[in-house]
Coordinates of N, CA and C in Angstrom, one line a residue:
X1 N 54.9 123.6 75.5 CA 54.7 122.2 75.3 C 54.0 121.6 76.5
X2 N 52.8 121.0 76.4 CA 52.2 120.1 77.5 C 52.6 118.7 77.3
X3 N 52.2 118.0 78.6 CA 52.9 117.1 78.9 C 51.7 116.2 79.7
X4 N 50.8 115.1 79.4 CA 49.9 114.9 80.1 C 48.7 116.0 80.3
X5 N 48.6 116.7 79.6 CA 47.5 117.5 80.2 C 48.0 118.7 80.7
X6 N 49.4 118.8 81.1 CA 50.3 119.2 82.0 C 50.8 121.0 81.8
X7 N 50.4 121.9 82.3 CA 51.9 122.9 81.4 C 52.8 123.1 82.3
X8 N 53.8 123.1 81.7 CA 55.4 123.9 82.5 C 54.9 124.8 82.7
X9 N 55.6 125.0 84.3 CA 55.6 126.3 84.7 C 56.9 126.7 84.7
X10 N 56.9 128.0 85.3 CA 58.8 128.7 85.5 C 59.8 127.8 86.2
X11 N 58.8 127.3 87.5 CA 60.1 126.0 88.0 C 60.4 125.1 87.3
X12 N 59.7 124.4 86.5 CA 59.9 123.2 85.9 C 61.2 124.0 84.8
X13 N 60.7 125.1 84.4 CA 61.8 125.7 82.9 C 63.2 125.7 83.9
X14 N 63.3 125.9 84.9 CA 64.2 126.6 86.2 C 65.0 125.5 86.0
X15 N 64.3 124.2 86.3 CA 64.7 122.6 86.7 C 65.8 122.3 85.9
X16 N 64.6 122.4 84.2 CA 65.5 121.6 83.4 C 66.6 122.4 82.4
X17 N 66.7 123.7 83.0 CA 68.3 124.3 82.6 C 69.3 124.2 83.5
X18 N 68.6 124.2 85.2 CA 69.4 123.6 86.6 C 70.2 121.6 85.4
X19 N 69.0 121.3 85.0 CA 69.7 119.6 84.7 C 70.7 119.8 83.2
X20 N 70.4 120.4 82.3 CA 71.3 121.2 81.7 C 72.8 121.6 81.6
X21 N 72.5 122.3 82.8 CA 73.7 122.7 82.8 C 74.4 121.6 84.1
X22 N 73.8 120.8 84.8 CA 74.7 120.0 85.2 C 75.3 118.7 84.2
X23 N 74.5 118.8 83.3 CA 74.9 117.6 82.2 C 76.3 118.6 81.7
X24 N 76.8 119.7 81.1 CA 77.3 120.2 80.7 C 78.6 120.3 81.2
X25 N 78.3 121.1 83.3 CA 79.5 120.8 83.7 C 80.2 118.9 83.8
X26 N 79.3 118.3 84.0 CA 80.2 117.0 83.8 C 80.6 116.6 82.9
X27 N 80.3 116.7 81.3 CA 81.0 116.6 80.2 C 81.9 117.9 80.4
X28 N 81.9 118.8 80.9 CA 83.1 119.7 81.0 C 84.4 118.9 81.4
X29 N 83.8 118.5 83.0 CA 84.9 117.8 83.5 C 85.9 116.6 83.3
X30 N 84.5 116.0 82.5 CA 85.1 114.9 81.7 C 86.3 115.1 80.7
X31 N 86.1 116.3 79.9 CA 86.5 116.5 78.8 C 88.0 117.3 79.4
X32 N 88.0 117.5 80.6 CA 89.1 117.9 81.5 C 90.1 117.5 82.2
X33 N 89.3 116.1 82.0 CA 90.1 114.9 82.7 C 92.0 114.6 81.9
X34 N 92.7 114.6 82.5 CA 94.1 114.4 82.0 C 94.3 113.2 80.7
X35 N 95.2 113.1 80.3 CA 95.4 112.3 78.9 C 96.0 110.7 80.2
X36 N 95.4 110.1 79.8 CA 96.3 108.4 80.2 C 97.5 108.5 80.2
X37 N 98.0 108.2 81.7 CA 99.8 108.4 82.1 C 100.5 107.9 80.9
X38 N 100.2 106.7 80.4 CA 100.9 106.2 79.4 C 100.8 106.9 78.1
X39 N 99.7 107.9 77.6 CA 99.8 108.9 76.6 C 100.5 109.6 76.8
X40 N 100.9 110.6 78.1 CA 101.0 111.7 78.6 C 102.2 111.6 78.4
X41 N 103.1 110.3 78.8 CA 104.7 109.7 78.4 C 105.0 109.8 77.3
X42 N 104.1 109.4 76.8 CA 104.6 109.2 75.3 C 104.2 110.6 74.3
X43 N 103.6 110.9 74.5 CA 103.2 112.8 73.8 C 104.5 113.5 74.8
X44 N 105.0 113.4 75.8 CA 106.4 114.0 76.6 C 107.5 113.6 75.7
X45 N 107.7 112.6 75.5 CA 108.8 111.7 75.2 C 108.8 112.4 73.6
X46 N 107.8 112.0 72.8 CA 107.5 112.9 71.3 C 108.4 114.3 71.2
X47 N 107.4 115.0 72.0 CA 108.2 116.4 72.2 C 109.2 116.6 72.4
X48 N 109.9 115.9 73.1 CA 111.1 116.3 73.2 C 112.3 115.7 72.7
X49 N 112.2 114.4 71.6 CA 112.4 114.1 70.3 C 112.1 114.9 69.4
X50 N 111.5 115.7 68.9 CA 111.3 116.4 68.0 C 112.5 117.5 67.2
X51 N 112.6 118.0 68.1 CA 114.0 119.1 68.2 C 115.2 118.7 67.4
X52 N 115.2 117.4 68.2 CA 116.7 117.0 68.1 C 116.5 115.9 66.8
X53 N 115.6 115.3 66.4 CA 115.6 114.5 65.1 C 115.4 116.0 64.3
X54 N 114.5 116.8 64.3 CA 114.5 118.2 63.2 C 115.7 118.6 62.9
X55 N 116.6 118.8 64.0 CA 118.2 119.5 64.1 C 118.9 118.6 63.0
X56 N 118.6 117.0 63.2 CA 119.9 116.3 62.7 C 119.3 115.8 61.2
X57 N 117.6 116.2 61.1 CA 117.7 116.2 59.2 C 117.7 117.5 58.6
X58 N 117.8 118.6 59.6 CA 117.9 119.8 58.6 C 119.9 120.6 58.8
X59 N 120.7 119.7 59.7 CA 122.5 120.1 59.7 C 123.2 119.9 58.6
X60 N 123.6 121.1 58.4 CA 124.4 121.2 56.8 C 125.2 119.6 56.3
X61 N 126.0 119.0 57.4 CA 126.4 117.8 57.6 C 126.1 117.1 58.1
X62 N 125.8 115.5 57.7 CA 126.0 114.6 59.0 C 126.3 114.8 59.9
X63 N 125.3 114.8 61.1 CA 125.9 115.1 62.5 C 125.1 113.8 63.1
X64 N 126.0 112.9 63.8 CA 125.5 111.9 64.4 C 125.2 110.8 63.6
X65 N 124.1 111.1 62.7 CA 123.6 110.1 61.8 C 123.8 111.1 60.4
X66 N 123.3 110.1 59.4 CA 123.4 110.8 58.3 C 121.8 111.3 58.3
X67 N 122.0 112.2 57.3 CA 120.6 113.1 57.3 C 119.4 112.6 56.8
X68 N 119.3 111.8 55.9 CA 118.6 110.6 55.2 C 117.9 109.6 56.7
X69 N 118.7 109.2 57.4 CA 118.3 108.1 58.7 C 117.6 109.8 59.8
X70 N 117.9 110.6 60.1 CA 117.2 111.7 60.8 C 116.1 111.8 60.6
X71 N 115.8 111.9 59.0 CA 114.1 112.1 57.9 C 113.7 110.5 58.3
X72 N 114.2 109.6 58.1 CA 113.6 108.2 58.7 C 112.9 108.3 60.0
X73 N 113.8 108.9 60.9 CA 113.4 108.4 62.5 C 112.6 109.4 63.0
X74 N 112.3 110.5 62.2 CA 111.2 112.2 62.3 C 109.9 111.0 62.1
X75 N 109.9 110.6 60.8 CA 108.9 109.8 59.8 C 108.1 108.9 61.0
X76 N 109.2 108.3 61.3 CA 108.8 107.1 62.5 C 108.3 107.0 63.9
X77 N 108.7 108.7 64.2 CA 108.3 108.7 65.5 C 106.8 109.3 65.6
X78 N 106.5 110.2 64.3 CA 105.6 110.8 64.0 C 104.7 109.8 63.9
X79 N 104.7 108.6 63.2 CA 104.0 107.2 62.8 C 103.6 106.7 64.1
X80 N 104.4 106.3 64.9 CA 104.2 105.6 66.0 C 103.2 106.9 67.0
X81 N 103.3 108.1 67.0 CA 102.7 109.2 67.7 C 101.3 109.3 67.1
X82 N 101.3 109.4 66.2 CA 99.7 109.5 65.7 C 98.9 108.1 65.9
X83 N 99.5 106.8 65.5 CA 99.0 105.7 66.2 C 98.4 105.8 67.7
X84 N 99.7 106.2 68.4 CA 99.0 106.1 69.9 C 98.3 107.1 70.4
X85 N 98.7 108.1 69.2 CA 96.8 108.9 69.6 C 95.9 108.8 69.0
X86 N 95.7 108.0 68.4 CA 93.9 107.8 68.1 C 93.7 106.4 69.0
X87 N 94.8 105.6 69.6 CA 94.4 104.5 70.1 C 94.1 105.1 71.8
X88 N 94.9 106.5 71.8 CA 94.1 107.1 73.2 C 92.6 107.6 73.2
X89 N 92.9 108.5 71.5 CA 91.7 109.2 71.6 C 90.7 108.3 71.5
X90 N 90.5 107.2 70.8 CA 89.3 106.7 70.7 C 89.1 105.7 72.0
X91 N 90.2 105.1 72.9 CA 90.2 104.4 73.9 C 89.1 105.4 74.7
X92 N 89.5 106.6 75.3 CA 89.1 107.7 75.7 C 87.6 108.0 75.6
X93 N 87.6 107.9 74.4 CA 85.6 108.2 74.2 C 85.0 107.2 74.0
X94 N 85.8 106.0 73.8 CA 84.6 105.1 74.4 C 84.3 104.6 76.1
X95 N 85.3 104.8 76.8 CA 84.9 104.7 78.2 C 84.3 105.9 78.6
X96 N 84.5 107.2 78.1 CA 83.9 108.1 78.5 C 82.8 108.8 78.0
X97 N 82.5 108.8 77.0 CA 81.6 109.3 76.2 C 82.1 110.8 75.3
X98 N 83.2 111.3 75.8 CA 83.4 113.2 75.3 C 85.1 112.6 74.6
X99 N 85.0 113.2 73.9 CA 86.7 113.7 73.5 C 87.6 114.8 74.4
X100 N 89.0 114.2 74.8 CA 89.9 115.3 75.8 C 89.5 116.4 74.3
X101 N 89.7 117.6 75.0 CA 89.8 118.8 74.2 C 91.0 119.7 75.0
X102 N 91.8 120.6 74.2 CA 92.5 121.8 74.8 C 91.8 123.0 75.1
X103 N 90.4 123.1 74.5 CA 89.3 124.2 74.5 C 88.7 124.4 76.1
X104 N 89.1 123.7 77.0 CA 88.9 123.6 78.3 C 89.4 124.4 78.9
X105 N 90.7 124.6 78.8 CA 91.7 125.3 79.6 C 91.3 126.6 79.3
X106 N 91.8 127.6 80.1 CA 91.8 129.2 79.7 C 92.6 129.5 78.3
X107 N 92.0 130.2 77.2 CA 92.9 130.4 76.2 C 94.2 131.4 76.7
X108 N 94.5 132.3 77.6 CA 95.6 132.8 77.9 C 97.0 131.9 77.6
X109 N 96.4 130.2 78.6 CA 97.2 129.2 78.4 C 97.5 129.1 76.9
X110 N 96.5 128.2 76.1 CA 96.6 127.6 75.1 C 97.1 128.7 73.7
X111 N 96.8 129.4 73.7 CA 97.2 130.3 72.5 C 98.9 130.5 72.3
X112 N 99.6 131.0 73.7 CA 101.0 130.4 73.6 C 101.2 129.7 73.0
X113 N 100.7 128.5 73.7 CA 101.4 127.0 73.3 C 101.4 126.7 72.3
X114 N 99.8 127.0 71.3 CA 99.8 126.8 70.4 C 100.7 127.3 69.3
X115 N 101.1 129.1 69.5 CA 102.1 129.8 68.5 C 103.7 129.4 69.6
X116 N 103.9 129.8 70.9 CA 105.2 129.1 71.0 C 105.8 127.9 71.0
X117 N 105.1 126.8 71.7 CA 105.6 125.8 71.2 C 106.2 125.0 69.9
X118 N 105.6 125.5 68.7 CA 106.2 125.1 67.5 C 107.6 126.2 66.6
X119 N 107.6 126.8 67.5 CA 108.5 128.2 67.3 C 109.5 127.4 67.6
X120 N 109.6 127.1 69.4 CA 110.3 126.5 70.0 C 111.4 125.8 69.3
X121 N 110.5 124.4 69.4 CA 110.9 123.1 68.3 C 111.3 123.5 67.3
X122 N 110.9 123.6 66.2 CA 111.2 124.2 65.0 C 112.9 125.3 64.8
X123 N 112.1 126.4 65.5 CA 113.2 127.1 65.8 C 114.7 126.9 66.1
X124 N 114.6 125.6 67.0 CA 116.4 125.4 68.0 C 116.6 124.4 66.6
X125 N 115.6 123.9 65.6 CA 116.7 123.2 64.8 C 117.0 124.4 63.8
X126 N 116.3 125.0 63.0 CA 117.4 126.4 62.5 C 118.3 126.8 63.5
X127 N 118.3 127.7 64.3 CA 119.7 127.9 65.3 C 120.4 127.0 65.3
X128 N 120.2 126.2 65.3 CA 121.4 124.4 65.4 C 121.8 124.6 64.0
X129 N 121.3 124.7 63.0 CA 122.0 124.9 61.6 C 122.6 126.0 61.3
X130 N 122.5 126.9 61.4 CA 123.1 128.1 61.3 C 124.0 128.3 62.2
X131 N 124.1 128.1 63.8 CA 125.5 128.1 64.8 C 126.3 127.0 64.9
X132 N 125.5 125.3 64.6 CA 126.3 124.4 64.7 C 126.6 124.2 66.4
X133 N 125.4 124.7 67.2 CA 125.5 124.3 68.6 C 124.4 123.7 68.9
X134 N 124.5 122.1 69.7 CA 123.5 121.4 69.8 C 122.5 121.7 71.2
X135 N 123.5 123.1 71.7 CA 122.8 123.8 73.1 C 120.8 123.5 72.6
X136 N 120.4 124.2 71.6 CA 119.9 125.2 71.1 C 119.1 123.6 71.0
X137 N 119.3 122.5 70.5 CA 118.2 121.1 70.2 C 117.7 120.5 71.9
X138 N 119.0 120.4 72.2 CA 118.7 120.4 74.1 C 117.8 121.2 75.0
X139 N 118.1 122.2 74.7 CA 117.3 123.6 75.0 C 115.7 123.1 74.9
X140 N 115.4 123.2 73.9 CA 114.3 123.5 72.9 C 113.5 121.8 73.6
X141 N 114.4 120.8 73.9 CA 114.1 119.7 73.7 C 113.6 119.3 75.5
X142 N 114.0 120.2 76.2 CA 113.2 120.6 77.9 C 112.5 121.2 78.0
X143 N 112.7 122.2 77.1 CA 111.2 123.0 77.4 C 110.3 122.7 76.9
X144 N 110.0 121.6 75.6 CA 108.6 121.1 75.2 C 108.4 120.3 76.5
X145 N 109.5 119.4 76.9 CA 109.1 118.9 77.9 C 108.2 119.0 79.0
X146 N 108.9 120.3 79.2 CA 108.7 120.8 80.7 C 107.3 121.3 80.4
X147 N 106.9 122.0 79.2 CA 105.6 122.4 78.5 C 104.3 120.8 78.1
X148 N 105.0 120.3 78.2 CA 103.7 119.0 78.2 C 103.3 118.6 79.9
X149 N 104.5 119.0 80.5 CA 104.4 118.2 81.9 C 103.2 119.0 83.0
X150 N 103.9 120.7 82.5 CA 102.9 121.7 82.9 C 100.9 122.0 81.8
X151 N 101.4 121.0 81.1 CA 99.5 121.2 80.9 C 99.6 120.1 81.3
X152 N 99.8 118.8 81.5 CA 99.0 117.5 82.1 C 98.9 118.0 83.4
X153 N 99.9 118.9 84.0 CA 99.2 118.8 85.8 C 98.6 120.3 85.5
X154 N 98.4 121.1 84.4 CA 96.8 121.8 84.5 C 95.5 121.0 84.2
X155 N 95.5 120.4 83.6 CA 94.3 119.5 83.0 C 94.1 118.6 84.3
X156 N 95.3 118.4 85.0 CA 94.7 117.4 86.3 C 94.1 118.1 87.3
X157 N 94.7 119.6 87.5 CA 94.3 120.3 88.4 C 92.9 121.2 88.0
X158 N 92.4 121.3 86.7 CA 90.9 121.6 86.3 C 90.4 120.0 86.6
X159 N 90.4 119.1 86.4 CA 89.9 118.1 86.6 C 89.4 117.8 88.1
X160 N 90.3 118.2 89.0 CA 89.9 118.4 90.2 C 89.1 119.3 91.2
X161 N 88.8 120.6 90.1 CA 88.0 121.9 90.3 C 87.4 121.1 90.4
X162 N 86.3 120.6 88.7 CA 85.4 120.1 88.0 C 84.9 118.8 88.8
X163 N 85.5 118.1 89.1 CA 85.0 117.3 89.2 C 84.2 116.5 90.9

């Protein structure tokens, strides 16, 4: 393609895959950038709710609450969670331009998380129904924790490579 009269040569081709790929790593880094402390709380806090509302609407008996109010407050926290993530996500791409993605990180990370973490969760509320020990909702209900806390300070610590 000319340009004025002009032809590309090999440096110019050099240039504008050098400008390329710097557009790319900065939407990398962007897209690396950590979730908003106040998301990051509240996706923590989610998680580690989860367990323990699952436990107490799937317990052969009333435990705590009746099982009917458990399925309410699953319903509700899910409602309120999806709310303040699209009010992050879209907050997010408009000051920035990129959507956070998980596809950033090494999949080593993310493939776990994606099949353990719901095991997790899931999981300690069957064992909670079948043993009748709320170890197992506790349990289950730190380690999502501890598993949200450890990707926000990877995502902070790729953000720091990247940026």
């Amino acid at each position: 393609m000319e340009s004025n009269g002009v032809r590309p040569t090999p440096e110019h081709a050099r240039a504008a895959l050098a400008d390329a790929e710097q557009i790319r790593a900065s939407a990398a880094a962007l897209s690396a950038t950590p979730w908003p402390n106040w998301f990051f709380i509240t996706l923590t806090l989610y998680i580690a709710a989860l367990p323990i509302t699952y436990g107490g609407a799937m317990a052969d008996a009333d435990w705590l609450l009746p099982g009917p109010v458990w399925l309410g407050v699953l319903l509700a926290i899910t409602a309120v969670y999806g709310a303040l993530f699209a009010v992050a996500a879209r907050s997010w791409r408009n000051r920035t331009g990129v959507a956070l993605r998980l596809d950033v990180l090494p999949k080593r990370a993310t493939a776990p998380l994606v099949v353990g973490l719901p095991v997790v969760l899931v999981g300690a509320a069957f064992a909670f129904r079948v043993t009748g020990w709320p170890g197992w909702l506790i349990a289950a209900s730190l380690i999502g924790a501890a598993v949200s806390v450890g990707f926000h300070l990877a995502f902070v610590r790729l953000h720091r490579k990247t940026a």
